[in-house]
Amino acid sequence: IQVLKFYVVSLVAVMCGLRGAEDPRGSLFMDQANGSTLMAGIRMIERLDTLSANAIYWGYIGEKARMLSLPFETLEDLAVARLACLLRAKQSDIGDLQVDWYRLNRSDRELLTRHLCGDGVYRPTFVFDYLPAYIANARQNRNVGLYRALLVMVELIDLLIAEGHLDRGLPVVTVSLQDLVEFTQKVESAGAFMAVHVHSSILSRHNRLDFIVSAKHKQH
């Protein structure tokens, strides 16, 4: 427990130092919104001796949902709340998030809900490295946006399942999206972005999978 306490203190110090190069006086990053989020996490960690890891994780997501005035009753509510965390969403982002989510058809929402609610403990799931960066780049690129980013996620998950990567006997299958993140930042055509899963391959490297966009498609 002492090691955990030291880790939490060091994490708080690191977060307070973010954006320190802009102004050494005080902490630009640790404003009310980020401070409230951090404290919500610390309050849940304080309950490690009475709650399971699963309960602590979803307890934190639930607290974030409450802070963002999001419902938190159904599995789909949990998925949207987790997506809001991945977006690092603020209250002003919630309207657009909900619009883009409900633009998806029911089957796509159900697939994303299963993925976003997967824990890698009670059933196997994918962990996408660089997923927050992927979503951030998608939102910043007017040719992509969150809605298209979610559609491509659906295609990617379908592809991974079809290739049997969820049947490898592992609780968690790590998939690196680093190449997709860079492509999402630079792509200049919505059509090229939406076709990215057709012009990509999944390579197995050591204990992870890499999603690689073809060099030819990157030229679009």
Coordinates of N, CA and C in Angstrom, one line a residue, residues 11-173:
L11 N 2.3 10.8 -9.2 CA 1.4 11.0 -10.4 C 0.8 12.4 -10.3
V12 N 0.4 12.8 -9.1 CA -0.2 14.1 -8.8 C 0.8 15.2 -9.2
A13 N 2.1 15.0 -8.7 CA 3.2 15.9 -9.0 C 3.4 16.1 -10.5
V14 N 3.4 15.0 -11.2 CA 3.6 15.0 -12.6 C 2.5 15.8 -13.3
M15 N 1.3 15.5 -12.9 CA 0.2 16.2 -13.6 C 0.2 17.7 -13.3
C16 N 0.5 18.0 -12.0 CA 0.6 19.5 -11.7 C 1.7 20.2 -12.5
G17 N 2.7 19.4 -13.0 CA 3.8 20.0 -13.7 C 3.5 20.1 -15.2
L18 N 2.4 19.5 -15.7 CA 2.1 19.6 -17.1 C 1.8 21.1 -17.5
R19 N 2.3 21.5 -18.6 CA 2.3 22.8 -19.1 C 3.1 23.8 -18.3
G20 N 4.0 23.2 -17.5 CA 4.9 24.0 -16.6 C 5.8 24.9 -17.4
A21 N 6.2 24.5 -18.7 CA 7.1 25.3 -19.5 C 6.4 26.6 -19.9
E22 N 5.1 26.6 -19.9 CA 4.4 27.8 -20.3 C 4.4 28.9 -19.2
D23 N 4.4 28.5 -18.0 CA 4.4 29.5 -16.9 C 4.7 28.7 -15.6
P24 N 5.9 29.0 -15.0 CA 6.3 28.2 -13.8 C 5.5 28.6 -12.5
R25 N 4.7 29.6 -12.6 CA 3.9 30.0 -11.4 C 2.6 29.3 -11.3
G26 N 2.5 28.4 -10.3 CA 1.3 27.7 -10.1 C 1.2 26.5 -11.1
S27 N 0.0 26.0 -11.4 CA -0.2 24.9 -12.3 C -1.3 25.3 -13.3
L28 N -0.9 25.5 -14.6 CA -1.9 25.8 -15.6 C -2.8 24.6 -15.9
F29 N -2.3 23.4 -15.8 CA -3.1 22.2 -16.1 C -4.1 21.9 -15.0
M30 N -3.7 22.0 -13.7 CA -4.5 21.6 -12.6 C -5.6 22.6 -12.3
D31 N -6.5 22.8 -13.2 CA -7.6 23.8 -13.0 C -8.7 23.1 -12.3
Q32 N -9.9 23.7 -12.2 CA -11.0 23.1 -11.4 C -11.4 21.8 -12.1
A33 N -11.5 21.8 -13.4 CA -12.0 20.6 -14.1 C -11.1 19.4 -14.0
N34 N -9.8 19.7 -14.2 CA -8.8 18.6 -14.1 C -8.6 18.2 -12.7
G35 N -8.6 19.1 -11.8 CA -8.5 18.8 -10.4 C -9.6 18.0 -9.9
S36 N -10.8 18.3 -10.3 CA -12.0 17.5 -9.9 C -11.9 16.0 -10.4
T37 N -11.4 15.9 -11.6 CA -11.3 14.6 -12.2 C -10.2 13.8 -11.4
L38 N -9.1 14.4 -11.1 CA -8.1 13.8 -10.3 C -8.5 13.3 -9.0
M39 N -9.3 14.2 -8.3 CA -9.8 13.9 -7.0 C -10.8 12.7 -7.0
A40 N -11.6 12.7 -8.1 CA -12.5 11.5 -8.2 C -11.8 10.2 -8.3
G41 N -10.7 10.2 -9.1 CA -9.8 9.0 -9.2 C -9.2 8.6 -7.8
I42 N -8.7 9.6 -7.1 CA -8.1 9.4 -5.8 C -9.1 8.8 -4.8
R43 N -10.3 9.4 -4.8 CA -11.4 8.9 -3.9 C -11.7 7.4 -4.2
M44 N -11.7 7.0 -5.4 CA -12.0 5.6 -5.7 C -10.8 4.7 -5.3
I45 N -9.6 5.2 -5.5 CA -8.4 4.4 -5.1 C -8.4 4.2 -3.6
E46 N -8.9 5.1 -2.9 CA -8.9 5.0 -1.4 C -9.8 3.8 -0.9
R47 N -10.6 3.3 -1.8 CA -11.5 2.2 -1.5 C -11.0 0.8 -1.9
L48 N -9.7 0.8 -2.2 CA -9.1 -0.5 -2.7 C -9.3 -1.7 -1.7
D49 N -9.4 -1.4 -0.4 CA -9.5 -2.4 0.5 C -10.9 -2.9 0.7
T50 N -11.9 -2.3 0.1 CA -13.3 -2.7 0.2 C -14.0 -3.0 -1.1
L51 N -13.4 -2.6 -2.2 CA -14.0 -2.8 -3.5 C -13.1 -3.6 -4.5
S52 N -13.7 -4.3 -5.4 CA -12.9 -5.0 -6.4 C -12.3 -4.0 -7.4
A53 N -11.4 -4.4 -8.2 CA -10.8 -3.5 -9.2 C -11.8 -3.1 -10.2
N54 N -12.7 -4.0 -10.6 CA -13.8 -3.7 -11.5 C -14.7 -2.7 -11.0
A55 N -15.1 -2.8 -9.7 CA -16.0 -1.8 -9.1 C -15.3 -0.4 -9.0
I56 N -14.0 -0.4 -8.7 CA -13.3 0.9 -8.6 C -13.3 1.5 -10.0
Y57 N -13.0 0.8 -11.0 CA -12.8 1.3 -12.4 C -14.2 1.9 -12.8
W58 N -15.2 1.1 -12.7 CA -16.5 1.7 -13.2 C -17.1 2.7 -12.2
G59 N -16.7 2.6 -10.9 CA -17.1 3.7 -10.0 C -16.5 5.0 -10.4
Y60 N -15.3 5.0 -10.9 CA -14.6 6.2 -11.4 C -15.3 6.7 -12.7
I61 N -15.6 5.8 -13.6 CA -16.3 6.2 -14.8 C -17.7 6.8 -14.5
G62 N -18.4 6.2 -13.5 CA -19.7 6.7 -13.1 C -19.6 8.1 -12.5
E63 N -18.5 8.3 -11.7 CA -18.3 9.7 -11.2 C -18.1 10.7 -12.3
K64 N -17.4 10.3 -13.3 CA -17.2 11.2 -14.5 C -18.5 11.4 -15.2
A65 N -19.3 10.4 -15.3 CA -20.6 10.5 -15.9 C -21.5 11.5 -15.2
R66 N -21.4 11.4 -13.9 CA -22.2 12.4 -13.0 C -21.7 13.8 -13.2
M67 N -20.4 14.0 -13.3 CA -19.8 15.3 -13.5 C -20.2 15.9 -14.8
L68 N -20.4 15.0 -15.8 CA -20.8 15.5 -17.2 C -22.3 15.4 -17.4
S69 N -23.1 15.1 -16.4 CA -24.5 15.0 -16.5 C -24.9 14.0 -17.5
L70 N -24.2 12.9 -17.6 CA -24.5 11.8 -18.5 C -25.3 10.7 -17.7
P71 N -26.3 10.0 -18.3 CA -26.9 8.9 -17.6 C -25.9 7.7 -17.4
F72 N -26.2 6.9 -16.4 CA -25.3 5.8 -16.1 C -26.0 4.6 -15.5
E73 N -26.9 4.1 -16.3 CA -27.8 3.0 -15.9 C -27.6 1.8 -16.8
T74 N -27.7 1.9 -18.1 CA -27.6 0.8 -19.0 C -26.1 0.5 -19.4
L75 N -25.9 -0.6 -20.1 CA -24.5 -0.9 -20.6 C -24.1 0.2 -21.6
E76 N -25.1 0.6 -22.4 CA -24.8 1.6 -23.4 C -24.4 3.0 -22.8
D77 N -25.1 3.3 -21.7 CA -24.7 4.5 -20.9 C -23.3 4.4 -20.4
L78 N -22.9 3.2 -19.9 CA -21.5 3.0 -19.5 C -20.5 3.2 -20.6
A79 N -20.9 2.7 -21.8 CA -20.0 2.8 -23.0 C -19.8 4.3 -23.4
V80 N -20.9 5.0 -23.4 CA -20.9 6.5 -23.7 C -20.0 7.2 -22.7
A81 N -20.2 6.9 -21.4 CA -19.4 7.5 -20.4 C -17.9 7.2 -20.5
R82 N -17.6 6.0 -20.9 CA -16.2 5.7 -21.1 C -15.6 6.4 -22.3
L83 N -16.5 6.5 -23.4 CA -16.0 7.2 -24.5 C -15.8 8.7 -24.2
A84 N -16.6 9.3 -23.3 CA -16.4 10.6 -22.9 C -15.1 10.8 -22.2
C85 N -14.7 9.8 -21.4 CA -13.4 9.8 -20.8 C -12.3 9.8 -21.8
L86 N -12.4 8.9 -22.8 CA -11.4 8.8 -23.8 C -11.3 10.1 -24.6
L87 N -12.4 10.8 -24.8 CA -12.4 12.1 -25.4 C -11.8 13.2 -24.6
R88 N -11.6 12.9 -23.3 CA -11.3 14.0 -22.3 C -12.4 15.1 -22.4
A89 N -13.6 14.6 -22.5 CA -14.7 15.5 -22.8 C -15.0 16.5 -21.6
K90 N -15.4 17.7 -22.0 CA -15.9 18.7 -21.1 C -17.4 18.8 -21.3
Q91 N -18.1 19.5 -20.4 CA -19.5 19.6 -20.5 C -20.0 20.1 -21.9
S92 N -19.2 21.0 -22.5 CA -19.6 21.6 -23.8 C -19.4 20.6 -24.9
D93 N -18.8 19.5 -24.7 CA -18.6 18.4 -25.7 C -19.7 17.4 -25.7
I94 N -20.5 17.3 -24.7 CA -21.4 16.2 -24.5 C -22.5 16.2 -25.6
G95 N -23.0 17.3 -25.9 CA -24.1 17.4 -27.0 C -23.6 16.8 -28.3
D96 N -22.4 17.2 -28.7 CA -21.9 16.6 -30.0 C -21.6 15.1 -29.9
L97 N -21.1 14.7 -28.7 CA -20.8 13.3 -28.5 C -22.1 12.5 -28.6
Q98 N -23.1 12.9 -28.0 CA -24.4 12.1 -28.0 C -25.0 12.1 -29.4
V99 N -24.9 13.2 -30.1 CA -25.4 13.3 -31.5 C -24.6 12.3 -32.4
D100 N -23.3 12.3 -32.3 CA -22.5 11.4 -33.1 C -22.7 9.9 -32.7
W101 N -22.9 9.6 -31.5 CA -23.1 8.3 -31.0 C -24.5 7.7 -31.6
Y102 N -25.5 8.5 -31.5 CA -26.8 8.0 -32.0 C -27.0 8.1 -33.5
R103 N -26.0 8.7 -34.2 CA -26.0 8.6 -35.6 C -25.7 7.2 -36.1
L104 N -25.0 6.5 -35.2 CA -24.6 5.1 -35.5 C -25.8 4.2 -35.5
N105 N -25.8 3.2 -36.3 CA -27.0 2.3 -36.3 C -26.9 1.4 -35.1
R106 N -28.0 0.7 -34.7 CA -28.0 -0.1 -33.5 C -26.9 -1.1 -33.4
S107 N -26.7 -1.9 -34.5 CA -25.7 -2.9 -34.4 C -24.3 -2.4 -34.2
D108 N -24.0 -1.2 -34.8 CA -22.7 -0.6 -34.5 C -22.6 -0.1 -33.1
R109 N -23.6 0.4 -32.5 CA -23.6 0.9 -31.1 C -23.4 -0.3 -30.2
E110 N -24.1 -1.4 -30.5 CA -24.0 -2.6 -29.7 C -22.6 -3.2 -29.7
L111 N -21.9 -3.2 -30.9 CA -20.6 -3.7 -31.0 C -19.6 -2.8 -30.2
L112 N -19.7 -1.5 -30.3 CA -18.9 -0.6 -29.6 C -19.2 -0.7 -28.1
T113 N -20.4 -0.9 -27.7 CA -20.7 -1.0 -26.3 C -20.0 -2.2 -25.7
R114 N -20.1 -3.4 -26.5 CA -19.4 -4.6 -26.0 C -17.9 -4.3 -25.8
H115 N -17.3 -3.6 -26.8 CA -15.9 -3.3 -26.7 C -15.6 -2.4 -25.5
L116 N -16.3 -1.3 -25.5 CA -16.0 -0.3 -24.4 C -16.3 -0.7 -23.0
C117 N -17.2 -1.7 -22.9 CA -17.5 -2.3 -21.6 C -16.7 -3.5 -21.3
G118 N -15.8 -4.0 -22.2 CA -15.0 -5.1 -21.9 C -13.9 -4.8 -20.9
D119 N -13.6 -5.8 -20.1 CA -12.6 -5.5 -19.0 C -11.4 -6.4 -19.1
G120 N -11.3 -7.4 -20.0 CA -10.2 -8.3 -20.0 C -10.0 -9.1 -18.8
V121 N -11.0 -9.2 -17.9 CA -10.9 -10.0 -16.7 C -12.0 -11.1 -16.9
Y122 N -13.2 -10.7 -17.0 CA -14.3 -11.7 -17.1 C -14.5 -12.2 -18.5
R123 N -14.1 -11.4 -19.5 CA -14.1 -11.9 -20.9 C -13.0 -11.2 -21.7
P124 N -12.5 -11.8 -22.7 CA -11.4 -11.2 -23.5 C -11.8 -9.9 -24.2
T125 N -10.9 -9.1 -24.4 CA -11.2 -7.8 -25.1 C -9.9 -7.3 -25.8
F126 N -10.1 -6.3 -26.6 CA -9.0 -5.6 -27.3 C -8.6 -4.4 -26.5
V127 N -7.4 -4.1 -26.4 CA -6.9 -2.8 -25.8 C -6.2 -2.1 -27.0
F128 N -6.7 -0.9 -27.3 CA -6.1 -0.1 -28.4 C -5.1 0.9 -27.9
D129 N -3.9 0.7 -28.1 CA -2.9 1.7 -27.8 C -3.1 2.9 -28.7
Y130 N -2.9 4.1 -28.1 CA -3.0 5.4 -28.8 C -4.5 5.7 -29.1
L131 N -5.4 5.0 -28.5 CA -6.9 5.3 -28.8 C -7.2 6.8 -28.5
P132 N -6.9 7.3 -27.4 CA -7.2 8.8 -27.1 C -6.6 9.7 -28.2
A133 N -5.4 9.4 -28.6 CA -4.8 10.2 -29.7 C -5.5 10.1 -31.0
Y134 N -5.9 8.9 -31.3 CA -6.7 8.6 -32.5 C -8.0 9.5 -32.5
I135 N -8.7 9.5 -31.4 CA -9.9 10.2 -31.3 C -9.7 11.7 -31.3
A136 N -8.6 12.2 -30.6 CA -8.3 13.6 -30.6 C -8.0 14.1 -32.0
N137 N -7.2 13.3 -32.8 CA -6.8 13.7 -34.2 C -8.0 13.7 -35.1
A138 N -8.9 12.7 -34.9 CA -10.1 12.7 -35.7 C -11.0 13.9 -35.4
R139 N -11.1 14.3 -34.2 CA -12.0 15.5 -33.9 C -11.3 16.8 -34.4
Q140 N -10.0 16.8 -34.5 CA -9.3 18.0 -35.0 C -9.3 18.1 -36.5
N141 N -9.5 17.0 -37.2 CA -9.4 17.0 -38.6 C -10.8 17.1 -39.2
R142 N -11.1 18.2 -39.9 CA -12.5 18.4 -40.4 C -12.9 17.4 -41.4
N143 N -11.9 16.6 -42.0 CA -12.3 15.6 -43.0 C -12.6 14.2 -42.3
V144 N -12.5 14.2 -41.0 CA -12.8 13.0 -40.2 C -13.9 13.2 -39.2
G145 N -13.6 13.7 -38.1 CA -14.6 13.9 -37.1 C -14.9 12.6 -36.3
L146 N -15.6 12.8 -35.1 CA -15.8 11.7 -34.2 C -16.7 10.6 -34.9
Y147 N -17.7 11.0 -35.6 CA -18.6 10.0 -36.2 C -17.9 9.0 -37.1
R148 N -17.1 9.6 -38.0 CA -16.4 8.7 -38.9 C -15.3 7.9 -38.2
A149 N -14.7 8.5 -37.1 CA -13.7 7.7 -36.3 C -14.4 6.5 -35.7
L150 N -15.6 6.7 -35.2 CA -16.3 5.5 -34.6 C -16.7 4.5 -35.6
L151 N -17.1 4.9 -36.8 CA -17.4 3.9 -37.9 C -16.2 3.1 -38.2
V152 N -15.0 3.7 -38.3 CA -13.8 3.0 -38.6 C -13.4 2.1 -37.5
M153 N -13.7 2.5 -36.3 CA -13.4 1.6 -35.1 C -14.3 0.3 -35.2
V154 N -15.5 0.5 -35.6 CA -16.4 -0.6 -35.8 C -15.8 -1.6 -36.9
E155 N -15.4 -1.0 -38.0 CA -14.8 -1.9 -39.0 C -13.5 -2.6 -38.5
L156 N -12.7 -1.9 -37.8 CA -11.5 -2.5 -37.2 C -11.8 -3.6 -36.3
I157 N -12.7 -3.4 -35.4 CA -13.1 -4.5 -34.4 C -13.7 -5.7 -35.1
D158 N -14.5 -5.4 -36.1 CA -15.1 -6.5 -36.9 C -14.0 -7.3 -37.6
L159 N -13.0 -6.6 -38.2 CA -11.9 -7.2 -38.8 C -11.0 -8.1 -37.9
L160 N -10.7 -7.5 -36.7 CA -10.0 -8.3 -35.7 C -10.7 -9.6 -35.3
I161 N -12.0 -9.4 -35.1 CA -12.8 -10.6 -34.7 C -12.8 -11.6 -35.8
A162 N -13.0 -11.2 -37.0 CA -13.1 -12.1 -38.2 C -11.8 -12.8 -38.4
E163 N -10.7 -12.2 -38.0 CA -9.4 -12.9 -38.2 C -9.0 -13.8 -37.0
G164 N -9.9 -13.8 -36.0 CA -9.8 -14.7 -34.9 C -8.9 -14.3 -33.8
H165 N -8.6 -13.0 -33.7 CA -7.6 -12.5 -32.7 C -8.2 -12.4 -31.3
L166 N -9.5 -12.6 -31.2 CA -10.1 -12.6 -29.9 C -10.2 -14.0 -29.4
D167 N -9.8 -15.0 -30.2 CA -9.9 -16.4 -29.8 C -8.5 -17.0 -29.5
R168 N -7.5 -16.1 -29.1 CA -6.2 -16.6 -28.9 C -5.9 -17.1 -27.5
G169 N -6.9 -17.1 -26.7 CA -6.8 -17.5 -25.3 C -6.2 -16.5 -24.4
L170 N -6.1 -15.3 -24.8 CA -5.5 -14.2 -24.0 C -6.7 -13.3 -23.5
P171 N -6.6 -12.9 -22.2 CA -7.6 -12.0 -21.7 C -7.6 -10.6 -22.3
V172 N -6.4 -10.2 -22.8 CA -6.3 -8.9 -23.4 C -5.5 -9.0 -24.7
V173 N -5.9 -8.5 -25.8 CA -5.2 -8.5 -27.0 C -4.8 -7.0 -27.3

